[in-house]
Coordinates of C-alpha atoms in Angstrom, one line a residue:
M10 CA -0.1 -0.3 -0.4
M11 CA 2.9 2.5 0.6
Y12 CA 4.7 1.4 -2.3
P13 CA 3.3 3.8 -4.7
L14 CA 4.1 6.7 -2.2
A15 CA 7.4 5.6 -1.7
W16 CA 7.9 5.5 -5.4
L17 CA 5.7 9.0 -6.2
I18 CA 8.7 10.3 -3.6
S19 CA 11.6 8.9 -4.8
S20 CA 10.9 10.1 -8.4
S21 CA 10.4 13.4 -7.1
L22 CA 13.9 13.3 -6.3
K23 CA 15.3 11.8 -9.4
P24 CA 15.9 14.0 -12.7
D25 CA 13.7 12.8 -15.7
R26 CA 15.8 10.5 -17.6
L27 CA 16.1 7.9 -14.9
I28 CA 12.4 8.1 -13.5
F29 CA 11.4 5.1 -15.4
T30 CA 14.7 3.3 -16.0
D31 CA 16.1 3.7 -12.5
L32 CA 14.0 1.2 -10.5
S33 CA 15.6 1.9 -7.1
L34 CA 13.6 3.9 -4.6
W35 CA 17.1 5.1 -3.6
P36 CA 17.8 7.9 -6.0
S37 CA 21.4 7.0 -7.9
E38 CA 21.2 10.6 -8.4
W39 CA 19.3 13.5 -6.7
N40 CA 17.6 16.3 -8.2
P41 CA 16.0 18.4 -5.8
A42 CA 15.5 21.1 -7.5
N43 CA 12.2 19.5 -9.2
Y44 CA 10.6 21.1 -5.9
L45 CA 12.0 24.3 -6.8
D46 CA 11.2 24.2 -10.5
G47 CA 7.8 22.9 -10.4
W48 CA 6.5 25.4 -8.2
T49 CA 7.1 28.5 -10.8
A50 CA 7.2 25.8 -13.9
L51 CA 3.5 26.9 -14.7
E52 CA 1.8 29.8 -15.9
Q53 CA 1.0 30.8 -12.1
P54 CA 2.9 29.8 -9.2
F55 CA 2.0 26.8 -7.6
S56 CA 0.5 28.2 -4.3
V57 CA -2.3 29.9 -6.4
Y58 CA -3.2 26.3 -7.4
L59 CA -3.3 25.4 -3.7
A60 CA -5.4 28.4 -2.7
N61 CA -7.6 27.8 -4.9
S62 CA -8.1 24.2 -4.1
F63 CA -8.0 25.4 -0.7
V64 CA -11.1 28.3 -1.2
I65 CA -13.3 25.4 -3.0
V66 CA -12.8 22.4 -0.2
V67 CA -13.8 24.8 2.7
L68 CA -16.4 26.5 1.2
S69 CA -17.7 22.6 0.0
I70 CA -16.9 21.3 4.0
V71 CA -19.5 24.4 4.9
G72 CA -21.9 23.7 2.3
N73 CA -22.5 19.8 2.8
L74 CA -22.4 20.3 6.3
V75 CA -25.1 23.0 7.0
S76 CA -27.3 21.5 4.0
C77 CA -26.9 17.9 4.2
S78 CA -27.4 18.2 8.2
L79 CA -30.9 20.1 7.9
A80 CA -31.9 17.7 5.3
A81 CA -31.0 14.7 7.3
Y82 CA -32.6 16.2 10.3
G83 CA -35.9 16.6 8.8
F84 CA -35.6 13.1 7.7
A85 CA -34.9 11.7 10.7
R86 CA -36.4 13.5 13.8
L87 CA -39.6 15.7 11.9
K88 CA -42.7 13.9 11.0
F89 CA -44.2 15.5 7.5
T90 CA -46.5 13.9 4.6
G91 CA -44.7 11.9 2.1
R92 CA -41.3 11.4 4.1
K93 CA -40.5 7.8 3.3
L94 CA -41.4 8.9 0.0
F95 CA -38.9 11.4 -0.3
F96 CA -36.5 9.6 1.4
T97 CA -37.0 6.9 -1.2
L98 CA -35.8 9.3 -3.8
M99 CA -33.0 11.0 -2.3
L100 CA -31.7 7.5 -1.8
G101 CA -32.8 6.6 -5.5
T102 CA -30.4 9.8 -6.6
M103 CA -27.4 7.4 -5.8
M104 CA -27.7 5.1 -8.4
L105 CA -28.0 8.0 -11.0
P106 CA -24.1 8.0 -12.8
G107 CA -22.7 11.6 -12.5
H108 CA -22.3 11.6 -16.2
V109 CA -26.0 11.2 -17.3
L110 CA -26.6 14.6 -15.4
L111 CA -23.8 16.1 -17.0
V112 CA -25.0 17.7 -20.0
P113 CA -28.3 19.0 -18.5
Q114 CA -26.6 21.1 -15.6
Y115 CA -23.6 22.5 -18.0
I116 CA -26.8 23.5 -20.0
V117 CA -28.6 25.3 -16.6
F118 CA -25.0 26.7 -15.3
A119 CA -24.3 28.1 -18.9
K120 CA -27.7 30.1 -19.0
L121 CA -26.8 31.6 -15.1
G122 CA -23.9 32.7 -16.8
W123 CA -21.8 30.6 -14.3
L124 CA -19.1 29.1 -16.9
N125 CA -15.6 29.6 -15.8
T126 CA -16.7 30.5 -12.0
Y127 CA -16.7 28.6 -8.7
Y128 CA -20.4 28.6 -8.7
P129 CA -21.2 25.5 -10.4
L130 CA -18.6 23.5 -7.8
L131 CA -19.7 25.0 -5.0
V132 CA -23.6 26.1 -5.0
P133 CA -25.0 22.2 -5.3
N134 CA -23.1 21.7 -2.3
F135 CA -25.1 24.1 -0.3
L136 CA -28.5 22.6 -2.0
A137 CA -28.0 18.8 -0.3
T138 CA -27.3 17.0 -3.4
N139 CA -25.0 14.5 -2.2
A140 CA -27.4 11.7 -0.8
F141 CA -24.4 9.8 0.8
Y142 CA -23.5 12.6 3.6
I143 CA -27.6 12.9 4.0
F144 CA -28.2 9.0 4.6
L145 CA -25.1 9.1 7.0
M146 CA -25.9 11.9 9.0
V147 CA -29.8 10.3 8.8
Q148 CA -28.5 7.2 10.2
F149 CA -26.6 8.8 12.9
M150 CA -29.4 11.5 14.1
R151 CA -31.9 7.8 14.5
A152 CA -29.6 6.5 17.0
L153 CA -30.1 9.8 18.9
P154 CA -33.0 9.0 21.9
K155 CA -35.9 10.8 21.2
E156 CA -36.7 12.1 24.9
L157 CA -34.0 14.5 23.7
D158 CA -36.8 16.3 21.6
D159 CA -39.3 15.5 24.2
A160 CA -37.4 17.6 26.5
A161 CA -36.7 20.3 24.2
R162 CA -39.7 20.6 23.3
I163 CA -41.1 21.0 26.8
D164 CA -38.4 23.5 27.4
G165 CA -40.0 25.4 24.7
C166 CA -38.0 24.8 21.9
G167 CA -38.9 24.8 18.3
P168 CA -37.5 22.1 15.8
F169 CA -34.8 24.3 14.5
R170 CA -33.7 25.4 17.9
T171 CA -33.7 21.8 19.0
F172 CA -31.4 20.7 16.2
W173 CA -29.0 23.7 16.8
K174 CA -28.6 23.4 21.0
V175 CA -29.7 19.5 21.3
I176 CA -29.1 17.4 17.6
M177 CA -26.2 19.2 16.1
P178 CA -23.6 18.4 18.9
L179 CA -24.1 15.5 19.4
C180 CA -23.6 14.5 15.6
M181 CA -20.0 15.7 15.4
P182 CA -18.5 12.2 14.4
A183 CA -21.1 12.4 11.7
F184 CA -20.3 15.9 11.0
A185 CA -16.5 14.9 10.8
T186 CA -16.6 11.7 8.5
T187 CA -18.7 14.5 5.9
A188 CA -16.3 16.6 6.6
I189 CA -13.2 14.3 5.7
F190 CA -14.9 12.5 2.7
T191 CA -15.7 16.2 1.3
F192 CA -12.2 17.4 1.8
I193 CA -11.0 14.0 -0.1
S194 CA -13.4 14.2 -2.9
V195 CA -13.4 17.8 -3.7
W196 CA -9.5 18.2 -3.2
N197 CA -8.8 15.5 -5.7
E198 CA -11.7 16.2 -8.0
F199 CA -10.7 16.9 -11.8
F200 CA -13.5 16.3 -13.8
G201 CA -15.8 19.3 -12.8
P202 CA -13.2 21.8 -12.8
L203 CA -12.0 20.4 -16.3
I204 CA -15.4 21.4 -17.6
Y205 CA -16.1 24.7 -15.8
L206 CA -12.5 26.3 -15.5
T207 CA -11.0 28.0 -18.8
D208 CA -8.6 30.9 -16.8
S209 CA -5.6 29.1 -15.4
E210 CA -5.4 31.6 -12.8
L211 CA -8.7 29.6 -11.4
Y212 CA -7.6 26.0 -11.8
T213 CA -7.1 23.7 -9.0
V214 CA -4.5 21.7 -7.9
P215 CA -5.6 18.7 -10.3
L216 CA -5.7 21.0 -13.5
A217 CA -2.7 22.4 -12.7
L218 CA -0.5 19.1 -12.3
R219 CA -2.1 17.9 -15.4
Q220 CA -0.4 21.0 -17.0
F221 CA 2.8 19.1 -16.8
I222 CA 2.3 16.6 -18.9
D223 CA 2.4 17.3 -22.5
S224 CA 1.4 15.0 -25.2
E225 CA 3.5 16.8 -28.1
G226 CA 6.5 17.7 -26.4
Q227 CA 8.6 16.9 -23.3
S228 CA 6.8 16.2 -19.7
Q229 CA 8.0 17.6 -17.0
W230 CA 7.6 14.4 -14.7
G231 CA 10.4 15.0 -12.0
Q232 CA 8.8 18.4 -11.1
M233 CA 5.2 16.9 -11.5
F234 CA 5.7 14.2 -8.8
A235 CA 7.2 16.9 -6.6
M236 CA 4.2 18.7 -6.8
S237 CA 1.7 16.1 -6.3
F238 CA 4.0 14.8 -3.3
L239 CA 3.3 18.3 -1.7
S240 CA -0.4 18.2 -3.0
L241 CA -0.9 14.9 -1.1
A242 CA 0.5 16.6 2.5
P243 CA -3.1 18.3 2.8
V244 CA -5.1 15.3 2.5
I245 CA -2.9 13.2 4.6
G246 CA -2.8 16.2 7.5
F247 CA -6.6 16.4 7.5
F248 CA -7.0 12.6 7.6
I249 CA -4.6 12.1 10.3
A250 CA -6.4 14.6 12.3
G251 CA -10.1 13.6 11.7
Q252 CA -8.9 9.8 12.0
K253 CA -10.9 8.8 15.0
Y254 CA -13.9 11.1 14.0
L255 CA -14.2 8.9 10.9
V256 CA -14.3 5.6 12.3
K257 CA -16.4 6.9 15.3
G258 CA -19.0 8.6 12.6
I259 CA -18.6 5.2 10.3
A260 CA -19.2 3.1 13.2
T261 CA -22.1 4.2 14.5
T262 CA -24.1 4.9 11.5
G263 CA -24.5 1.2 9.9
L264 CA -21.7 1.9 7.2
K265 CA -20.1 -1.1 7.9

């Protein structure tokens, strides 16, 4: 499992001519300049692409946590006509391949004038469009005692205040799991930014890494691997920081 990462680190420290010929993990010839050269090799400094990805990731996490938690609270704790039907329809959206929705979504965003902006990548996250995260939180909220809602109602709390004061603080493991999954999926997302973004100053990390590969000329493999390793650091750090919450969140939602 660790070999691809070790090979990536090793290749980032080799000259391009040795990456695919020297199979040793210990470079016979060192070239740490790949990191310095790769940082400024593209149209924009690599810090611009990292910052763009961080902005999209943070806002996506906020959007998913707010919208999906409110939708999950409605399905898990509130009673309303058609709840089971709507919940079934929501789960049914998980069976739709993303490519089926690509063309109609693109047409909608084009008519709204959102192409070459971050809106197509961010707005859906604030509208509870990810059924997996809703289902995860629903399973967690269903495990909480109903007596908590009754006690809050006796104290004069309405549905929203019950969610804010009682349910939300108890759902932190599920929130952390959603945040970690969102971080990893959005940080590694390539197809969405490729479709909607055209200006290089708006590119995310995956699009920036793709620019190191030239199908007609010489690809900068060493620099690409160096920047790839740097782009993995936030994901690994975020995962390690929230690992205990991830395990607890999955274990308590029945997703095994």
